């Protein structure tokens, strides 16, 4: 397996590695993954929870009480609950979303998957995502986990980023390149 340092870095990476290794040792990777996906959705859906997690105005005790209630409400695994308590105690709840992202990278690497960031002008349908996943898998030779994003400024087409490689076939980029080429004609 590739070194964790090659996959994630920084404070969020260190916490994600610690959680990953504890979950792996406890044979609870799937449960922790489910908890983190649920928690990420909860944070995205609730402005109050997002504020609790990122605002330095809440005291350590308030953050611990709040995140404990959230973990209990979500029926999270004991390891997840302890981890969230540790983050609150260390005043690192503001790193929670980057930690989740780093954990997802570690998990994908553990499964032998490659992560691909796909940005499109409109939300892709399940069929389009399945087709894209299949094509990327055949091109790369490994399973691909797609993180789909929408950016209406692209106008059309896709931007696909796999590792350090990027394929930009967006209409916006093509128009920008055309404008640059036209300036050279004048």
JSON list of C-alpha atoms in Angstrom, two decimals:
[
{"chain": "A", "resi": 1, "resn": "UNK", "atom": "CA", "xyz": [0.00, 0.00, 0.00]},
{"chain": "A", "resi": 2, "resn": "UNK", "atom": "CA", "xyz": [1.16, 3.51, -0.75]},
{"chain": "A", "resi": 3, "resn": "UNK", "atom": "CA", "xyz": [2.32, 5.60, 2.18]},
{"chain": "A", "resi": 4, "resn": "UNK", "atom": "CA", "xyz": [-0.50, 7.61, 3.73]},
{"chain": "A", "resi": 5, "resn": "UNK", "atom": "CA", "xyz": [1.73, 10.68, 3.50]},
{"chain": "A", "resi": 6, "resn": "UNK", "atom": "CA", "xyz": [1.66, 10.43, -0.28]},
{"chain": "A", "resi": 7, "resn": "UNK", "atom": "CA", "xyz": [-2.14, 10.52, -0.27]},
{"chain": "A", "resi": 8, "resn": "UNK", "atom": "CA", "xyz": [-3.02, 13.09, 2.40]},
{"chain": "A", "resi": 9, "resn": "UNK", "atom": "CA", "xyz": [-1.15, 15.82, 4.24]},
{"chain": "A", "resi": 10, "resn": "UNK", "atom": "CA", "xyz": [-1.47, 18.55, 6.83]},
{"chain": "A", "resi": 11, "resn": "UNK", "atom": "CA", "xyz": [-3.51, 18.55, 10.02]},
{"chain": "A", "resi": 12, "resn": "UNK", "atom": "CA", "xyz": [-6.57, 17.08, 8.33]},
{"chain": "A", "resi": 13, "resn": "UNK", "atom": "CA", "xyz": [-4.42, 14.34, 6.83]},
{"chain": "A", "resi": 14, "resn": "UNK", "atom": "CA", "xyz": [-2.89, 13.38, 10.19]},
{"chain": "A", "resi": 15, "resn": "UNK", "atom": "CA", "xyz": [-6.32, 13.12, 11.83]},
{"chain": "A", "resi": 16, "resn": "UNK", "atom": "CA", "xyz": [-7.71, 11.18, 8.86]},
{"chain": "A", "resi": 17, "resn": "UNK", "atom": "CA", "xyz": [-4.80, 8.72, 8.98]},
{"chain": "A", "resi": 18, "resn": "UNK", "atom": "CA", "xyz": [-5.32, 8.22, 12.72]},
{"chain": "A", "resi": 19, "resn": "UNK", "atom": "CA", "xyz": [-9.04, 7.57, 12.23]},
{"chain": "A", "resi": 20, "resn": "UNK", "atom": "CA", "xyz": [-8.39, 5.30, 9.25]},
{"chain": "A", "resi": 21, "resn": "UNK", "atom": "CA", "xyz": [-5.85, 3.20, 11.11]},
{"chain": "A", "resi": 22, "resn": "UNK", "atom": "CA", "xyz": [-8.09, 2.88, 14.19]},
{"chain": "A", "resi": 23, "resn": "UNK", "atom": "CA", "xyz": [-11.08, 1.94, 12.02]},
{"chain": "A", "resi": 24, "resn": "UNK", "atom": "CA", "xyz": [-9.01, -0.57, 10.05]},
{"chain": "A", "resi": 25, "resn": "UNK", "atom": "CA", "xyz": [-7.71, -2.19, 13.24]},
{"chain": "A", "resi": 26, "resn": "UNK", "atom": "CA", "xyz": [-11.27, -2.38, 14.62]},
{"chain": "A", "resi": 27, "resn": "UNK", "atom": "CA", "xyz": [-12.55, -3.77, 11.28]},
{"chain": "A", "resi": 28, "resn": "UNK", "atom": "CA", "xyz": [-15.00, -0.87, 11.17]},
{"chain": "A", "resi": 29, "resn": "UNK", "atom": "CA", "xyz": [-14.01, 0.96, 7.98]},
{"chain": "A", "resi": 30, "resn": "UNK", "atom": "CA", "xyz": [-17.47, 0.60, 6.40]},
{"chain": "A", "resi": 31, "resn": "UNK", "atom": "CA", "xyz": [-19.27, 1.83, 9.56]},
{"chain": "A", "resi": 32, "resn": "UNK", "atom": "CA", "xyz": [-16.96, 4.83, 9.92]},
{"chain": "A", "resi": 33, "resn": "UNK", "atom": "CA", "xyz": [-17.37, 5.64, 6.23]},
{"chain": "A", "resi": 34, "resn": "UNK", "atom": "CA", "xyz": [-21.16, 5.56, 6.63]},
{"chain": "A", "resi": 35, "resn": "UNK", "atom": "CA", "xyz": [-20.95, 7.78, 9.72]},
{"chain": "A", "resi": 36, "resn": "UNK", "atom": "CA", "xyz": [-18.75, 10.32, 7.94]},
{"chain": "A", "resi": 37, "resn": "UNK", "atom": "CA", "xyz": [-20.99, 10.42, 4.85]},
{"chain": "A", "resi": 38, "resn": "UNK", "atom": "CA", "xyz": [-23.99, 11.02, 7.11]},
{"chain": "A", "resi": 39, "resn": "UNK", "atom": "CA", "xyz": [-22.12, 13.68, 9.11]},
{"chain": "A", "resi": 40, "resn": "UNK", "atom": "CA", "xyz": [-20.99, 15.46, 5.94]},
{"chain": "A", "resi": 41, "resn": "UNK", "atom": "CA", "xyz": [-24.60, 15.57, 4.70]},
{"chain": "A", "resi": 42, "resn": "UNK", "atom": "CA", "xyz": [-25.77, 16.86, 8.09]},
{"chain": "A", "resi": 43, "resn": "UNK", "atom": "CA", "xyz": [-23.21, 19.67, 7.99]},
{"chain": "A", "resi": 44, "resn": "UNK", "atom": "CA", "xyz": [-24.15, 20.60, 4.42]},
{"chain": "A", "resi": 45, "resn": "UNK", "atom": "CA", "xyz": [-27.88, 20.63, 5.30]},
{"chain": "A", "resi": 46, "resn": "UNK", "atom": "CA", "xyz": [-27.70, 22.54, 8.59]},
{"chain": "A", "resi": 47, "resn": "UNK", "atom": "CA", "xyz": [-26.38, 26.09, 8.86]},
{"chain": "A", "resi": 48, "resn": "UNK", "atom": "CA", "xyz": [-26.42, 25.80, 12.66]},
{"chain": "A", "resi": 49, "resn": "UNK", "atom": "CA", "xyz": [-24.28, 22.66, 12.65]},
{"chain": "A", "resi": 50, "resn": "UNK", "atom": "CA", "xyz": [-21.93, 24.18, 10.07]},
{"chain": "A", "resi": 51, "resn": "UNK", "atom": "CA", "xyz": [-21.61, 27.23, 12.33]},
{"chain": "A", "resi": 52, "resn": "UNK", "atom": "CA", "xyz": [-20.92, 25.05, 15.38]},
{"chain": "A", "resi": 53, "resn": "UNK", "atom": "CA", "xyz": [-18.19, 23.19, 13.51]},
{"chain": "A", "resi": 54, "resn": "UNK", "atom": "CA", "xyz": [-16.35, 26.15, 11.97]},
{"chain": "A", "resi": 55, "resn": "UNK", "atom": "CA", "xyz": [-16.99, 29.10, 14.29]},
{"chain": "A", "resi": 56, "resn": "UNK", "atom": "CA", "xyz": [-14.28, 29.92, 16.83]},
{"chain": "A", "resi": 57, "resn": "UNK", "atom": "CA", "xyz": [-16.91, 31.79, 18.86]},
{"chain": "A", "resi": 58, "resn": "UNK", "atom": "CA", "xyz": [-18.20, 28.58, 20.45]},
{"chain": "A", "resi": 59, "resn": "UNK", "atom": "CA", "xyz": [-16.34, 27.41, 23.54]},
{"chain": "A", "resi": 60, "resn": "UNK", "atom": "CA", "xyz": [-14.65, 24.04, 23.64]},
{"chain": "A", "resi": 61, "resn": "UNK", "atom": "CA", "xyz": [-17.36, 22.78, 25.99]},
{"chain": "A", "resi": 62, "resn": "UNK", "atom": "CA", "xyz": [-20.19, 24.02, 23.74]},
{"chain": "A", "resi": 63, "resn": "UNK", "atom": "CA", "xyz": [-18.60, 22.34, 20.73]},
{"chain": "A", "resi": 64, "resn": "UNK", "atom": "CA", "xyz": [-18.14, 19.09, 22.67]},
{"chain": "A", "resi": 65, "resn": "UNK", "atom": "CA", "xyz": [-21.76, 19.11, 23.86]},
{"chain": "A", "resi": 66, "resn": "UNK", "atom": "CA", "xyz": [-23.08, 19.99, 20.41]},
{"chain": "A", "resi": 67, "resn": "UNK", "atom": "CA", "xyz": [-21.07, 17.43, 18.47]},
{"chain": "A", "resi": 68, "resn": "UNK", "atom": "CA", "xyz": [-21.88, 14.75, 21.08]},
{"chain": "A", "resi": 69, "resn": "UNK", "atom": "CA", "xyz": [-25.60, 15.40, 20.57]},
{"chain": "A", "resi": 70, "resn": "UNK", "atom": "CA", "xyz": [-25.14, 15.21, 16.80]},
{"chain": "A", "resi": 71, "resn": "UNK", "atom": "CA", "xyz": [-23.23, 11.92, 17.08]},
{"chain": "A", "resi": 72, "resn": "UNK", "atom": "CA", "xyz": [-25.91, 10.46, 19.37]},
{"chain": "A", "resi": 73, "resn": "UNK", "atom": "CA", "xyz": [-28.69, 11.62, 17.06]},
{"chain": "A", "resi": 74, "resn": "UNK", "atom": "CA", "xyz": [-26.91, 10.01, 14.11]},
{"chain": "A", "resi": 75, "resn": "UNK", "atom": "CA", "xyz": [-26.38, 6.75, 16.07]},
{"chain": "A", "resi": 76, "resn": "UNK", "atom": "CA", "xyz": [-22.72, 6.89, 15.11]},
{"chain": "A", "resi": 77, "resn": "UNK", "atom": "CA", "xyz": [-20.23, 4.14, 15.86]},
{"chain": "A", "resi": 78, "resn": "UNK", "atom": "CA", "xyz": [-18.41, 4.52, 19.22]},
{"chain": "A", "resi": 79, "resn": "UNK", "atom": "CA", "xyz": [-15.13, 5.14, 17.40]},
{"chain": "A", "resi": 80, "resn": "UNK", "atom": "CA", "xyz": [-16.69, 7.97, 15.40]},
{"chain": "A", "resi": 81, "resn": "UNK", "atom": "CA", "xyz": [-18.17, 9.48, 18.56]},
{"chain": "A", "resi": 82, "resn": "UNK", "atom": "CA", "xyz": [-14.83, 9.34, 20.37]},
{"chain": "A", "resi": 83, "resn": "UNK", "atom": "CA", "xyz": [-13.06, 10.79, 17.35]},
{"chain": "A", "resi": 84, "resn": "UNK", "atom": "CA", "xyz": [-15.49, 13.72, 17.15]},
{"chain": "A", "resi": 85, "resn": "UNK", "atom": "CA", "xyz": [-15.04, 14.28, 20.90]},
{"chain": "A", "resi": 86, "resn": "UNK", "atom": "CA", "xyz": [-11.27, 14.36, 20.42]},
{"chain": "A", "resi": 87, "resn": "UNK", "atom": "CA", "xyz": [-11.60, 16.88, 17.59]},
{"chain": "A", "resi": 88, "resn": "UNK", "atom": "CA", "xyz": [-13.78, 19.10, 19.78]},
{"chain": "A", "resi": 89, "resn": "UNK", "atom": "CA", "xyz": [-11.42, 18.77, 22.76]},
{"chain": "A", "resi": 90, "resn": "UNK", "atom": "CA", "xyz": [-8.47, 19.73, 20.56]},
{"chain": "A", "resi": 91, "resn": "UNK", "atom": "CA", "xyz": [-10.41, 22.62, 18.95]},
{"chain": "A", "resi": 92, "resn": "UNK", "atom": "CA", "xyz": [-10.09, 20.98, 15.51]},
{"chain": "A", "resi": 93, "resn": "UNK", "atom": "CA", "xyz": [-13.76, 20.71, 14.53]},
{"chain": "A", "resi": 94, "resn": "UNK", "atom": "CA", "xyz": [-13.06, 23.37, 11.90]},
{"chain": "A", "resi": 95, "resn": "UNK", "atom": "CA", "xyz": [-10.97, 20.70, 10.13]},
{"chain": "A", "resi": 96, "resn": "UNK", "atom": "CA", "xyz": [-13.84, 18.18, 10.05]},
{"chain": "A", "resi": 97, "resn": "UNK", "atom": "CA", "xyz": [-14.77, 18.48, 6.36]},
{"chain": "A", "resi": 98, "resn": "UNK", "atom": "CA", "xyz": [-11.14, 18.34, 5.18]},
{"chain": "A", "resi": 99, "resn": "UNK", "atom": "CA", "xyz": [-10.64, 15.32, 7.47]},
{"chain": "A", "resi": 100, "resn": "UNK", "atom": "CA", "xyz": [-13.65, 13.60, 5.89]},
{"chain": "A", "resi": 101, "resn": "UNK", "atom": "CA", "xyz": [-12.24, 14.33, 2.41]},
{"chain": "A", "resi": 102, "resn": "UNK", "atom": "CA", "xyz": [-8.83, 12.94, 3.42]},
{"chain": "A", "resi": 103, "resn": "UNK", "atom": "CA", "xyz": [-10.46, 9.85, 4.95]},
{"chain": "A", "resi": 104, "resn": "UNK", "atom": "CA", "xyz": [-12.34, 9.27, 1.68]},
{"chain": "A", "resi": 105, "resn": "UNK", "atom": "CA", "xyz": [-9.02, 9.45, -0.24]},
{"chain": "A", "resi": 106, "resn": "UNK", "atom": "CA", "xyz": [-7.43, 6.93, 2.12]},
{"chain": "A", "resi": 107, "resn": "UNK", "atom": "CA", "xyz": [-10.40, 4.61, 1.82]},
{"chain": "A", "resi": 108, "resn": "UNK", "atom": "CA", "xyz": [-10.38, 4.84, -1.99]},
{"chain": "A", "resi": 109, "resn": "UNK", "atom": "CA", "xyz": [-6.66, 4.02, -2.03]},
{"chain": "A", "resi": 110, "resn": "UNK", "atom": "CA", "xyz": [-7.26, 1.10, 0.34]},
{"chain": "A", "resi": 111, "resn": "UNK", "atom": "CA", "xyz": [-9.89, -0.26, -2.07]},
{"chain": "A", "resi": 112, "resn": "UNK", "atom": "CA", "xyz": [-7.62, 0.22, -5.07]},
{"chain": "A", "resi": 113, "resn": "UNK", "atom": "CA", "xyz": [-9.75, 3.03, -6.46]},
{"chain": "A", "resi": 114, "resn": "UNK", "atom": "CA", "xyz": [-8.64, 6.22, -8.13]},
{"chain": "A", "resi": 115, "resn": "UNK", "atom": "CA", "xyz": [-10.55, 9.41, -7.35]},
{"chain": "A", "resi": 116, "resn": "UNK", "atom": "CA", "xyz": [-11.77, 11.56, -10.19]},
{"chain": "A", "resi": 117, "resn": "UNK", "atom": "CA", "xyz": [-13.19, 15.05, -9.80]},
{"chain": "A", "resi": 118, "resn": "UNK", "atom": "CA", "xyz": [-15.72, 15.70, -12.54]},
{"chain": "A", "resi": 119, "resn": "UNK", "atom": "CA", "xyz": [-17.17, 19.16, -13.04]},
{"chain": "A", "resi": 120, "resn": "UNK", "atom": "CA", "xyz": [-20.03, 19.69, -15.46]},
{"chain": "A", "resi": 121, "resn": "UNK", "atom": "CA", "xyz": [-22.32, 22.56, -16.42]},
{"chain": "A", "resi": 122, "resn": "UNK", "atom": "CA", "xyz": [-25.38, 20.54, -15.36]},
{"chain": "A", "resi": 123, "resn": "UNK", "atom": "CA", "xyz": [-25.88, 17.73, -12.90]},
{"chain": "A", "resi": 124, "resn": "UNK", "atom": "CA", "xyz": [-25.02, 14.43, -14.55]},
{"chain": "A", "resi": 125, "resn": "UNK", "atom": "CA", "xyz": [-27.64, 11.69, -14.62]},
{"chain": "A", "resi": 126, "resn": "UNK", "atom": "CA", "xyz": [-26.96, 8.27, -13.10]},
{"chain": "A", "resi": 127, "resn": "UNK", "atom": "CA", "xyz": [-26.61, 6.83, -16.59]},
{"chain": "A", "resi": 128, "resn": "UNK", "atom": "CA", "xyz": [-24.07, 9.49, -17.59]},
{"chain": "A", "resi": 129, "resn": "UNK", "atom": "CA", "xyz": [-22.10, 8.91, -14.37]},
{"chain": "A", "resi": 130, "resn": "UNK", "atom": "CA", "xyz": [-22.12, 5.15, -14.94]},
{"chain": "A", "resi": 131, "resn": "UNK", "atom": "CA", "xyz": [-20.92, 5.58, -18.54]},
{"chain": "A", "resi": 132, "resn": "UNK", "atom": "CA", "xyz": [-18.21, 8.02, -17.47]},
{"chain": "A", "resi": 133, "resn": "UNK", "atom": "CA", "xyz": [-17.10, 5.69, -14.68]},
{"chain": "A", "resi": 134, "resn": "UNK", "atom": "CA", "xyz": [-16.86, 2.80, -17.14]},
{"chain": "A", "resi": 135, "resn": "UNK", "atom": "CA", "xyz": [-14.85, 4.87, -19.66]},
{"chain": "A", "resi": 136, "resn": "UNK", "atom": "CA", "xyz": [-12.47, 6.20, -17.01]},
{"chain": "A", "resi": 137, "resn": "UNK", "atom": "CA", "xyz": [-11.96, 2.69, -15.63]},
{"chain": "A", "resi": 138, "resn": "UNK", "atom": "CA", "xyz": [-11.02, 1.38, -19.07]},
{"chain": "A", "resi": 139, "resn": "UNK", "atom": "CA", "xyz": [-8.68, 4.32, -19.68]},
{"chain": "A", "resi": 140, "resn": "UNK", "atom": "CA", "xyz": [-6.98, 4.17, -16.29]},
{"chain": "A", "resi": 141, "resn": "UNK", "atom": "CA", "xyz": [-7.14, 0.45, -15.66]},
{"chain": "A", "resi": 142, "resn": "UNK", "atom": "CA", "xyz": [-8.40, 0.80, -12.08]},
{"chain": "A", "resi": 143, "resn": "UNK", "atom": "CA", "xyz": [-11.73, 1.33, -10.37]},
{"chain": "A", "resi": 144, "resn": "UNK", "atom": "CA", "xyz": [-12.73, 4.99, -10.31]},
{"chain": "A", "resi": 145, "resn": "UNK", "atom": "CA", "xyz": [-14.65, 6.85, -7.61]},
{"chain": "A", "resi": 146, "resn": "UNK", "atom": "CA", "xyz": [-16.22, 9.98, -9.10]},
{"chain": "A", "resi": 147, "resn": "UNK", "atom": "CA", "xyz": [-16.84, 13.15, -7.16]},
{"chain": "A", "resi": 148, "resn": "UNK", "atom": "CA", "xyz": [-19.31, 15.08, -9.31]},
{"chain": "A", "resi": 149, "resn": "UNK", "atom": "CA", "xyz": [-19.61, 18.87, -9.09]},
{"chain": "A", "resi": 150, "resn": "UNK", "atom": "CA", "xyz": [-21.67, 21.40, -11.01]},
{"chain": "A", "resi": 151, "resn": "UNK", "atom": "CA", "xyz": [-20.33, 24.73, -12.32]},
{"chain": "A", "resi": 152, "resn": "UNK", "atom": "CA", "xyz": [-22.82, 26.48, -14.57]},
{"chain": "A", "resi": 153, "resn": "UNK", "atom": "CA", "xyz": [-20.09, 28.85, -15.78]},
{"chain": "A", "resi": 154, "resn": "UNK", "atom": "CA", "xyz": [-18.68, 25.99, -17.89]},
{"chain": "A", "resi": 155, "resn": "UNK", "atom": "CA", "xyz": [-21.65, 26.39, -20.27]},
{"chain": "A", "resi": 156, "resn": "UNK", "atom": "CA", "xyz": [-21.24, 22.77, -21.47]},
{"chain": "A", "resi": 157, "resn": "UNK", "atom": "CA", "xyz": [-18.78, 19.89, -21.56]},
{"chain": "A", "resi": 158, "resn": "UNK", "atom": "CA", "xyz": [-16.74, 18.48, -18.69]},
{"chain": "A", "resi": 159, "resn": "UNK", "atom": "CA", "xyz": [-13.63, 18.99, -16.63]},
{"chain": "A", "resi": 160, "resn": "UNK", "atom": "CA", "xyz": [-12.17, 15.72, -15.39]},
{"chain": "A", "resi": 161, "resn": "UNK", "atom": "CA", "xyz": [-9.28, 15.65, -12.93]},
{"chain": "A", "resi": 162, "resn": "UNK", "atom": "CA", "xyz": [-7.63, 12.36, -12.02]},
{"chain": "A", "resi": 163, "resn": "UNK", "atom": "CA", "xyz": [-4.64, 12.81, -9.75]},
{"chain": "A", "resi": 164, "resn": "UNK", "atom": "CA", "xyz": [-2.51, 15.56, -11.25]},
{"chain": "A", "resi": 165, "resn": "UNK", "atom": "CA", "xyz": [-3.91, 15.12, -14.77]},
{"chain": "A", "resi": 166, "resn": "UNK", "atom": "CA", "xyz": [-6.77, 17.27, -16.02]},
{"chain": "A", "resi": 167, "resn": "UNK", "atom": "CA", "xyz": [-8.88, 16.99, -19.13]},
{"chain": "A", "resi": 168, "resn": "UNK", "atom": "CA", "xyz": [-10.83, 20.17, -19.83]},
{"chain": "A", "resi": 169, "resn": "UNK", "atom": "CA", "xyz": [-13.36, 19.85, -22.61]},
{"chain": "A", "resi": 170, "resn": "UNK", "atom": "CA", "xyz": [-15.65, 22.57, -21.31]},
{"chain": "A", "resi": 171, "resn": "UNK", "atom": "CA", "xyz": [-17.27, 24.97, -23.73]},
{"chain": "A", "resi": 172, "resn": "UNK", "atom": "CA", "xyz": [-16.06, 27.93, -21.65]},
{"chain": "A", "resi": 173, "resn": "UNK", "atom": "CA", "xyz": [-12.41, 26.89, -22.05]},
{"chain": "A", "resi": 174, "resn": "UNK", "atom": "CA", "xyz": [-12.88, 26.33, -25.78]},
{"chain": "A", "resi": 175, "resn": "UNK", "atom": "CA", "xyz": [-14.43, 29.81, -26.17]},
{"chain": "A", "resi": 176, "resn": "UNK", "atom": "CA", "xyz": [-11.65, 31.37, -24.07]},
{"chain": "A", "resi": 177, "resn": "UNK", "atom": "CA", "xyz": [-9.02, 29.66, -26.25]},
{"chain": "A", "resi": 178, "resn": "UNK", "atom": "CA", "xyz": [-10.80, 30.85, -29.37]},
{"chain": "A", "resi": 179, "resn": "UNK", "atom": "CA", "xyz": [-10.84, 34.44, -28.04]},
{"chain": "A", "resi": 180, "resn": "UNK", "atom": "CA", "xyz": [-7.10, 34.24, -27.37]},
{"chain": "A", "resi": 181, "resn": "UNK", "atom": "CA", "xyz": [-6.47, 32.88, -30.86]},
{"chain": "A", "resi": 182, "resn": "UNK", "atom": "CA", "xyz": [-8.61, 35.62, -32.41]},
{"chain": "A", "resi": 183, "resn": "UNK", "atom": "CA", "xyz": [-6.58, 38.31, -30.61]},
{"chain": "A", "resi": 184, "resn": "UNK", "atom": "CA", "xyz": [-3.46, 36.96, -32.31]},
{"chain": "A", "resi": 185, "resn": "UNK", "atom": "CA", "xyz": [-5.13, 37.31, -35.76]},
{"chain": "A", "resi": 186, "resn": "UNK", "atom": "CA", "xyz": [-5.77, 41.06, -35.40]}
]
